[in-house]
PDB file of C-alpha atoms in Angstrom:
ATOM      1  CA  UNK A   1       7.121  -8.595   8.777  1.00  0.00           C
ATOM      2  CA  UNK A   2       5.853 -12.133   8.326  1.00  0.00           C
ATOM      3  CA  UNK A   3       6.752 -14.054   5.177  1.00  0.00           C
ATOM      4  CA  UNK A   4       4.506 -16.039   2.878  1.00  0.00           C
ATOM      5  CA  UNK A   5       6.053 -18.084   0.098  1.00  0.00           C
ATOM      6  CA  UNK A   6       4.574 -19.686  -2.990  1.00  0.00           C
ATOM      7  CA  UNK A   7       5.885 -22.504  -5.105  1.00  0.00           C
ATOM      8  CA  UNK A   8       6.363 -22.635  -7.980  1.00  0.00           C
ATOM      9  CA  UNK A   9       6.757 -19.019  -9.039  1.00  0.00           C
ATOM     10  CA  UNK A  10       5.771 -19.967 -12.562  1.00  0.00           C
ATOM     11  CA  UNK A  11       4.562 -23.094 -14.275  1.00  0.00           C
ATOM     12  CA  UNK A  12       3.703 -24.107 -17.800  1.00  0.00           C
ATOM     13  CA  UNK A  13       1.534 -27.143 -18.374  1.00  0.00           C
ATOM     14  CA  UNK A  14      -0.356 -28.865 -21.124  1.00  0.00           C
ATOM     15  CA  UNK A  15      -4.104 -28.624 -21.437  1.00  0.00           C
ATOM     16  CA  UNK A  16      -5.847 -31.399 -19.516  1.00  0.00           C
ATOM     17  CA  UNK A  17      -3.176 -31.845 -16.877  1.00  0.00           C
ATOM     18  CA  UNK A  18      -3.359 -30.847 -13.220  1.00  0.00           C
ATOM     19  CA  UNK A  19      -1.116 -28.348 -11.478  1.00  0.00           C
ATOM     20  CA  UNK A  20      -0.508 -27.913  -7.762  1.00  0.00           C
ATOM     21  CA  UNK A  21       0.506 -24.576  -6.224  1.00  0.00           C
ATOM     22  CA  UNK A  22       1.778 -24.369  -2.657  1.00  0.00           C
ATOM     23  CA  UNK A  23       1.391 -21.493  -0.232  1.00  0.00           C
ATOM     24  CA  UNK A  24       3.437 -21.515   2.968  1.00  0.00           C
ATOM     25  CA  UNK A  25       3.568 -19.225   5.967  1.00  0.00           C
ATOM     26  CA  UNK A  26       7.246 -19.364   6.901  1.00  0.00           C
ATOM     27  CA  UNK A  27       7.363 -17.836  10.358  1.00  0.00           C
ATOM     28  CA  UNK A  28       3.834 -17.984  11.680  1.00  0.00           C
ATOM     29  CA  UNK A  29       0.894 -20.320  11.800  1.00  0.00           C
ATOM     30  CA  UNK A  30      -2.130 -19.603   9.685  1.00  0.00           C
ATOM     31  CA  UNK A  31      -5.445 -21.290  10.318  1.00  0.00           C
ATOM     32  CA  UNK A  32      -6.815 -19.403   7.341  1.00  0.00           C
ATOM     33  CA  UNK A  33      -5.293 -18.604   3.978  1.00  0.00           C
ATOM     34  CA  UNK A  34      -6.813 -16.907   0.969  1.00  0.00           C
ATOM     35  CA  UNK A  35      -6.398 -17.672  -2.713  1.00  0.00           C
ATOM     36  CA  UNK A  36      -6.747 -14.934  -5.314  1.00  0.00           C
ATOM     37  CA  UNK A  37      -6.666 -14.904  -9.065  1.00  0.00           C
ATOM     38  CA  UNK A  38      -5.406 -11.939 -11.035  1.00  0.00           C
ATOM     39  CA  UNK A  39      -5.772 -11.546 -14.766  1.00  0.00           C
ATOM     40  CA  UNK A  40      -3.407  -9.167 -16.608  1.00  0.00           C
ATOM     41  CA  UNK A  41      -3.993  -5.548 -15.689  1.00  0.00           C
ATOM     42  CA  UNK A  42      -6.912  -6.483 -13.464  1.00  0.00           C
ATOM     43  CA  UNK A  43      -7.636  -6.659  -9.786  1.00  0.00           C
ATOM     44  CA  UNK A  44      -7.315  -9.541  -7.363  1.00  0.00           C
ATOM     45  CA  UNK A  45     -10.416 -11.678  -7.276  1.00  0.00           C
ATOM     46  CA  UNK A  46     -10.868 -13.825  -4.205  1.00  0.00           C
ATOM     47  CA  UNK A  47     -11.378 -17.434  -5.192  1.00  0.00           C
ATOM     48  CA  UNK A  48     -11.637 -19.203  -1.871  1.00  0.00           C
ATOM     49  CA  UNK A  49     -10.776 -19.236   1.793  1.00  0.00           C
ATOM     50  CA  UNK A  50      -8.630 -22.133   2.890  1.00  0.00           C
ATOM     51  CA  UNK A  51      -9.387 -23.360   6.397  1.00  0.00           C
ATOM     52  CA  UNK A  52      -7.075 -25.620   8.365  1.00  0.00           C
ATOM     53  CA  UNK A  53      -8.924 -28.708   9.507  1.00  0.00           C
ATOM     54  CA  UNK A  54     -12.057 -28.092   7.473  1.00  0.00           C
ATOM     55  CA  UNK A  55     -13.289 -27.596   3.943  1.00  0.00           C
ATOM     56  CA  UNK A  56     -12.437 -24.519   1.953  1.00  0.00           C
ATOM     57  CA  UNK A  57     -15.036 -21.845   1.417  1.00  0.00           C
ATOM     58  CA  UNK A  58     -15.415 -20.926  -2.232  1.00  0.00           C
ATOM     59  CA  UNK A  59     -16.617 -17.627  -3.631  1.00  0.00           C
ATOM     60  CA  UNK A  60     -19.634 -17.573  -5.866  1.00  0.00           C
ATOM     61  CA  UNK A  61     -18.845 -18.695  -9.392  1.00  0.00           C
ATOM     62  CA  UNK A  62     -15.658 -20.580  -8.517  1.00  0.00           C
ATOM     63  CA  UNK A  63     -15.765 -24.265  -9.450  1.00  0.00           C
ATOM     64  CA  UNK A  64     -14.937 -26.362  -6.403  1.00  0.00           C
ATOM     65  CA  UNK A  65     -14.106 -29.441  -8.434  1.00  0.00           C
ATOM     66  CA  UNK A  66     -11.755 -27.556 -10.678  1.00  0.00           C
ATOM     67  CA  UNK A  67      -9.866 -25.615  -8.026  1.00  0.00           C
ATOM     68  CA  UNK A  68      -9.134 -28.041  -5.212  1.00  0.00           C
ATOM     69  CA  UNK A  69      -7.871 -26.505  -2.003  1.00  0.00           C
ATOM     70  CA  UNK A  70      -6.284 -28.416   0.831  1.00  0.00           C
ATOM     71  CA  UNK A  71      -5.064 -26.787   4.037  1.00  0.00           C
ATOM     72  CA  UNK A  72      -2.690 -29.565   4.979  1.00  0.00           C
ATOM     73  CA  UNK A  73      -1.187 -27.953   8.061  1.00  0.00           C
ATOM     74  CA  UNK A  74      -1.014 -24.671   9.947  1.00  0.00           C
ATOM     75  CA  UNK A  75       1.682 -23.480   7.546  1.00  0.00           C
ATOM     76  CA  UNK A  76       0.668 -24.973   4.212  1.00  0.00           C
ATOM     77  CA  UNK A  77      -2.248 -24.596   1.820  1.00  0.00           C
ATOM     78  CA  UNK A  78      -2.312 -26.009  -1.685  1.00  0.00           C
ATOM     79  CA  UNK A  79      -4.362 -25.068  -4.725  1.00  0.00           C
ATOM     80  CA  UNK A  80      -4.692 -27.709  -7.411  1.00  0.00           C
ATOM     81  CA  UNK A  81      -6.003 -26.676 -10.795  1.00  0.00           C
ATOM     82  CA  UNK A  82      -7.474 -29.857 -12.223  1.00  0.00           C
ATOM     83  CA  UNK A  83      -7.799 -30.566 -15.937  1.00  0.00           C
ATOM     84  CA  UNK A  84      -6.315 -27.193 -16.717  1.00  0.00           C
ATOM     85  CA  UNK A  85      -7.341 -25.318 -19.849  1.00  0.00           C
ATOM     86  CA  UNK A  86      -5.881 -22.212 -21.491  1.00  0.00           C
ATOM     87  CA  UNK A  87      -8.554 -20.032 -19.880  1.00  0.00           C
ATOM     88  CA  UNK A  88      -7.136 -21.031 -16.479  1.00  0.00           C
ATOM     89  CA  UNK A  89      -3.919 -19.243 -17.350  1.00  0.00           C
ATOM     90  CA  UNK A  90      -3.553 -16.488 -14.803  1.00  0.00           C
ATOM     91  CA  UNK A  91      -1.574 -15.185 -11.848  1.00  0.00           C
ATOM     92  CA  UNK A  92      -2.515 -16.890  -8.594  1.00  0.00           C
ATOM     93  CA  UNK A  93      -1.747 -15.189  -5.287  1.00  0.00           C
ATOM     94  CA  UNK A  94      -2.199 -16.461  -1.756  1.00  0.00           C
ATOM     95  CA  UNK A  95      -2.313 -14.506   1.470  1.00  0.00           C
ATOM     96  CA  UNK A  96      -2.363 -15.349   5.147  1.00  0.00           C
ATOM     97  CA  UNK A  97      -3.340 -13.260   8.153  1.00  0.00           C
ATOM     98  CA  UNK A  98      -1.016 -13.307  11.140  1.00  0.00           C
ATOM     99  CA  UNK A  99      -2.736 -14.368  14.350  1.00  0.00           C
ATOM    100  CA  UNK A 100      -3.253 -11.698  16.985  1.00  0.00           C
ATOM    101  CA  UNK A 101      -5.371 -11.249  20.074  1.00  0.00           C
ATOM    102  CA  UNK A 102      -7.537  -8.566  18.575  1.00  0.00           C
ATOM    103  CA  UNK A 103      -9.892  -8.437  15.633  1.00  0.00           C
ATOM    104  CA  UNK A 104      -7.320  -7.111  13.188  1.00  0.00           C
ATOM    105  CA  UNK A 105      -4.836  -9.517  11.677  1.00  0.00           C
ATOM    106  CA  UNK A 106      -2.435  -8.081   9.156  1.00  0.00           C
ATOM    107  CA  UNK A 107      -2.341 -10.044   5.949  1.00  0.00           C
ATOM    108  CA  UNK A 108       0.805 -10.996   4.158  1.00  0.00           C
ATOM    109  CA  UNK A 109       0.847 -11.961   0.540  1.00  0.00           C
ATOM    110  CA  UNK A 110       2.845 -14.537  -1.317  1.00  0.00           C
ATOM    111  CA  UNK A 111       4.815 -13.477  -4.399  1.00  0.00           C
ATOM    112  CA  UNK A 112       2.339 -15.205  -6.706  1.00  0.00           C
ATOM    113  CA  UNK A 113       2.436 -18.036  -9.226  1.00  0.00           C
ATOM    114  CA  UNK A 114       2.093 -17.485 -12.935  1.00  0.00           C
ATOM    115  CA  UNK A 115       0.267 -20.367 -14.588  1.00  0.00           C
ATOM    116  CA  UNK A 116       0.343 -20.792 -18.349  1.00  0.00           C
ATOM    117  CA  UNK A 117      -1.718 -23.578 -19.875  1.00  0.00           C
ATOM    118  CA  UNK A 118      -0.818 -24.495 -23.441  1.00  0.00           C
TER     119      UNK A 118
ATOM    120  CA  UNK B   1     -22.373  -6.955  -0.075  1.00  0.00           C
ATOM    121  CA  UNK B   2     -19.504  -4.532   0.068  1.00  0.00           C
ATOM    122  CA  UNK B   3     -18.000  -3.023  -3.061  1.00  0.00           C
ATOM    123  CA  UNK B   4     -14.896  -0.957  -3.715  1.00  0.00           C
ATOM    124  CA  UNK B   5     -14.593   1.387  -6.687  1.00  0.00           C
ATOM    125  CA  UNK B   6     -11.515   3.053  -8.119  1.00  0.00           C
ATOM    126  CA  UNK B   7     -12.534   5.374 -10.917  1.00  0.00           C
ATOM    127  CA  UNK B   8      -9.041   6.245 -12.139  1.00  0.00           C
ATOM    128  CA  UNK B   9      -7.526   3.428 -14.226  1.00  0.00           C
ATOM    129  CA  UNK B  10      -4.336   5.421 -14.710  1.00  0.00           C
ATOM    130  CA  UNK B  11      -2.687   8.413 -13.140  1.00  0.00           C
ATOM    131  CA  UNK B  12       0.620  10.099 -13.731  1.00  0.00           C
ATOM    132  CA  UNK B  13       2.749  12.448 -11.685  1.00  0.00           C
ATOM    133  CA  UNK B  14       6.054  14.198 -12.008  1.00  0.00           C
ATOM    134  CA  UNK B  15       8.816  13.237  -9.632  1.00  0.00           C
ATOM    135  CA  UNK B  16       8.700  15.257  -6.383  1.00  0.00           C
ATOM    136  CA  UNK B  17       5.102  16.311  -7.010  1.00  0.00           C
ATOM    137  CA  UNK B  18       1.964  15.218  -5.181  1.00  0.00           C
ATOM    138  CA  UNK B  19      -0.726  12.923  -6.519  1.00  0.00           C
ATOM    139  CA  UNK B  20      -4.053  11.757  -5.111  1.00  0.00           C
ATOM    140  CA  UNK B  21      -5.670   8.434  -5.927  1.00  0.00           C
ATOM    141  CA  UNK B  22      -9.410   8.076  -5.385  1.00  0.00           C
ATOM    142  CA  UNK B  23     -11.410   5.256  -3.879  1.00  0.00           C
ATOM    143  CA  UNK B  24     -15.055   4.958  -2.901  1.00  0.00           C
ATOM    144  CA  UNK B  25     -16.754   2.048  -1.249  1.00  0.00           C
ATOM    145  CA  UNK B  26     -20.187   0.877  -0.333  1.00  0.00           C
ATOM    146  CA  UNK B  27     -21.100  -0.880   2.889  1.00  0.00           C
ATOM    147  CA  UNK B  28     -23.836  -1.028   5.449  1.00  0.00           C
ATOM    148  CA  UNK B  29     -21.373  -1.843   8.219  1.00  0.00           C
ATOM    149  CA  UNK B  30     -20.220   0.745  10.713  1.00  0.00           C
ATOM    150  CA  UNK B  31     -16.944  -0.877  11.694  1.00  0.00           C
ATOM    151  CA  UNK B  32     -14.405  -1.891   9.089  1.00  0.00           C
ATOM    152  CA  UNK B  33     -10.888  -1.362   7.824  1.00  0.00           C
ATOM    153  CA  UNK B  34      -9.690   0.272   4.636  1.00  0.00           C
ATOM    154  CA  UNK B  35      -6.335  -0.282   3.010  1.00  0.00           C
ATOM    155  CA  UNK B  36      -4.160   0.870   0.170  1.00  0.00           C
ATOM    156  CA  UNK B  37      -1.923  -1.786  -1.329  1.00  0.00           C
ATOM    157  CA  UNK B  38       0.877  -1.268  -3.818  1.00  0.00           C
ATOM    158  CA  UNK B  39       1.693  -3.854  -6.474  1.00  0.00           C
ATOM    159  CA  UNK B  40       4.959  -3.088  -8.279  1.00  0.00           C
ATOM    160  CA  UNK B  41       6.010  -4.914 -11.459  1.00  0.00           C
ATOM    161  CA  UNK B  42       7.249  -7.802  -9.309  1.00  0.00           C
ATOM    162  CA  UNK B  43       3.551  -8.424  -8.487  1.00  0.00           C
ATOM    163  CA  UNK B  44       4.317  -8.641  -4.739  1.00  0.00           C
ATOM    164  CA  UNK B  45       1.487  -6.989  -2.806  1.00  0.00           C
ATOM    165  CA  UNK B  46       2.736  -4.413  -0.308  1.00  0.00           C
ATOM    166  CA  UNK B  47       0.605  -2.748   2.352  1.00  0.00           C
ATOM    167  CA  UNK B  48       0.938   1.016   2.064  1.00  0.00           C
ATOM    168  CA  UNK B  49      -1.460   2.285   4.699  1.00  0.00           C
ATOM    169  CA  UNK B  50      -4.387   1.196   6.852  1.00  0.00           C
ATOM    170  CA  UNK B  51      -7.348   3.124   8.245  1.00  0.00           C
ATOM    171  CA  UNK B  52      -9.719   1.956  10.940  1.00  0.00           C
ATOM    172  CA  UNK B  53     -13.233   3.265  10.341  1.00  0.00           C
ATOM    173  CA  UNK B  54     -13.770   4.146  14.005  1.00  0.00           C
ATOM    174  CA  UNK B  55     -10.824   6.541  13.923  1.00  0.00           C
ATOM    175  CA  UNK B  56     -11.583  10.066  12.784  1.00  0.00           C
ATOM    176  CA  UNK B  57      -7.932  10.931  12.346  1.00  0.00           C
ATOM    177  CA  UNK B  58      -6.562  10.240   8.906  1.00  0.00           C
ATOM    178  CA  UNK B  59      -3.745   7.700   8.766  1.00  0.00           C
ATOM    179  CA  UNK B  60      -0.281   8.799   7.708  1.00  0.00           C
ATOM    180  CA  UNK B  61       2.807   6.807   6.829  1.00  0.00           C
ATOM    181  CA  UNK B  62       5.743   9.000   5.858  1.00  0.00           C
ATOM    182  CA  UNK B  63       4.929  10.386   2.374  1.00  0.00           C
ATOM    183  CA  UNK B  64       1.593   8.565   2.217  1.00  0.00           C
ATOM    184  CA  UNK B  65      -1.571   9.892   3.786  1.00  0.00           C
ATOM    185  CA  UNK B  66      -5.261   9.279   3.378  1.00  0.00           C
ATOM    186  CA  UNK B  67      -8.359  11.429   3.334  1.00  0.00           C
ATOM    187  CA  UNK B  68     -11.019   9.298   4.955  1.00  0.00           C
ATOM    188  CA  UNK B  69     -14.550  10.622   4.657  1.00  0.00           C
ATOM    189  CA  UNK B  70     -16.773   8.050   6.355  1.00  0.00           C
ATOM    190  CA  UNK B  71     -20.098   9.693   5.594  1.00  0.00           C
ATOM    191  CA  UNK B  72     -19.206  10.046   1.929  1.00  0.00           C
ATOM    192  CA  UNK B  73     -17.621   6.554   1.901  1.00  0.00           C
ATOM    193  CA  UNK B  74     -14.537   7.973   0.329  1.00  0.00           C
ATOM    194  CA  UNK B  75     -10.932   6.936   0.977  1.00  0.00           C
ATOM    195  CA  UNK B  76      -8.298   8.695  -1.119  1.00  0.00           C
ATOM    196  CA  UNK B  77      -4.542   8.217  -1.000  1.00  0.00           C
ATOM    197  CA  UNK B  78      -2.171  11.156  -1.258  1.00  0.00           C
ATOM    198  CA  UNK B  79       1.429  10.538  -2.215  1.00  0.00           C
ATOM    199  CA  UNK B  80       3.692  13.488  -1.511  1.00  0.00           C
ATOM    200  CA  UNK B  81       7.139  14.053  -2.984  1.00  0.00           C
ATOM    201  CA  UNK B  82       6.574  11.273  -5.494  1.00  0.00           C
ATOM    202  CA  UNK B  83       9.512   9.053  -6.303  1.00  0.00           C
ATOM    203  CA  UNK B  84      10.238   6.875  -9.294  1.00  0.00           C
ATOM    204  CA  UNK B  85       9.865   3.836  -7.037  1.00  0.00           C
ATOM    205  CA  UNK B  86       6.256   4.764  -6.364  1.00  0.00           C
ATOM    206  CA  UNK B  87       5.317   3.694  -9.882  1.00  0.00           C
ATOM    207  CA  UNK B  88       3.025   0.699  -9.472  1.00  0.00           C
ATOM    208  CA  UNK B  89      -0.558  -0.489  -9.390  1.00  0.00           C
ATOM    209  CA  UNK B  90      -2.394   0.743  -6.331  1.00  0.00           C
ATOM    210  CA  UNK B  91      -5.378  -1.125  -4.965  1.00  0.00           C
ATOM    211  CA  UNK B  92      -7.879   0.115  -2.442  1.00  0.00           C
ATOM    212  CA  UNK B  93      -9.285  -2.660  -0.244  1.00  0.00           C
ATOM    213  CA  UNK B  94     -12.016  -3.154   2.329  1.00  0.00           C
ATOM    214  CA  UNK B  95     -12.209  -5.539   5.261  1.00  0.00           C
ATOM    215  CA  UNK B  96     -15.014  -6.012   7.733  1.00  0.00           C
ATOM    216  CA  UNK B  97     -14.201  -5.632  11.402  1.00  0.00           C
ATOM    217  CA  UNK B  98     -14.549  -8.595  13.713  1.00  0.00           C
ATOM    218  CA  UNK B  99     -12.969 -11.937  14.360  1.00  0.00           C
ATOM    219  CA  UNK B 100     -12.599 -14.412  11.497  1.00  0.00           C
ATOM    220  CA  UNK B 101     -13.405 -11.717   8.955  1.00  0.00           C
ATOM    221  CA  UNK B 102     -10.030 -11.329   7.284  1.00  0.00           C
ATOM    222  CA  UNK B 103     -11.365 -11.436   3.731  1.00  0.00           C
ATOM    223  CA  UNK B 104     -10.274  -8.446   1.616  1.00  0.00           C
ATOM    224  CA  UNK B 105     -12.361  -6.892  -1.134  1.00  0.00           C
ATOM    225  CA  UNK B 106     -10.246  -5.083  -3.705  1.00  0.00           C
ATOM    226  CA  UNK B 107     -10.993  -2.257  -6.068  1.00  0.00           C
ATOM    227  CA  UNK B 108     -10.032  -2.437  -9.725  1.00  0.00           C
ATOM    228  CA  UNK B 109      -6.763  -0.619  -9.222  1.00  0.00           C
ATOM    229  CA  UNK B 110      -5.044   2.542 -10.437  1.00  0.00           C
ATOM    230  CA  UNK B 111      -1.829   2.391 -12.393  1.00  0.00           C
ATOM    231  CA  UNK B 112       0.482   5.185 -11.274  1.00  0.00           C
ATOM    232  CA  UNK B 113       3.237   6.391 -13.541  1.00  0.00           C
ATOM    233  CA  UNK B 114       5.967   8.649 -12.220  1.00  0.00           C
ATOM    234  CA  UNK B 115       7.895  10.781 -14.688  1.00  0.00           C
ATOM    235  CA  UNK B 116      11.360  12.176 -13.963  1.00  0.00           C
TER     236      UNK B 116
END
């Protein structure tokens, strides 16, 4: 199957600093990527849809200015957590659907990034 | 808006036995997809099985099968001949049908333990 990578796999930062997480589709092009947040022992909550060539679409309750998303190319989306605080500590997962000619595009998930804010 | 509910936070099964995980959903759409994803301790999401709502036949993938009841909006996962490697979090997910509608809505998950 298709491969989606994330970098870094884990990061520790100080409160008030910004952290950038990369999501790459390695063997296919993705015009859309999704960013999820997962707290311990909880489900994946969709944060935003990253769109190549246009602005990201954020889910209700997600701060656009805090979680900056940039879909730089057809294989790369980045999530920047600005002015991070301890409550931003979480597991961040991205996914990308593979392009097909029909309405169903299988999604592939990255391995996730664990963010710890001290 | 669509919602997905998993009412079993935890389940356990003995190795080689069968276990069924429950999932219900709410939608006003007639065409959609349902999924079961597995998340092992590595946290990597793995697609277990997919069901298209327009198909009456229940999907099957080796030891994994579903019981899809469209009218009842129920979508359970049956794992036969359970193996130790099946221990993981299992998430039920919903996706609308149509182009540019790849967004997944996840349930709260069921933690499956497998005992030898």
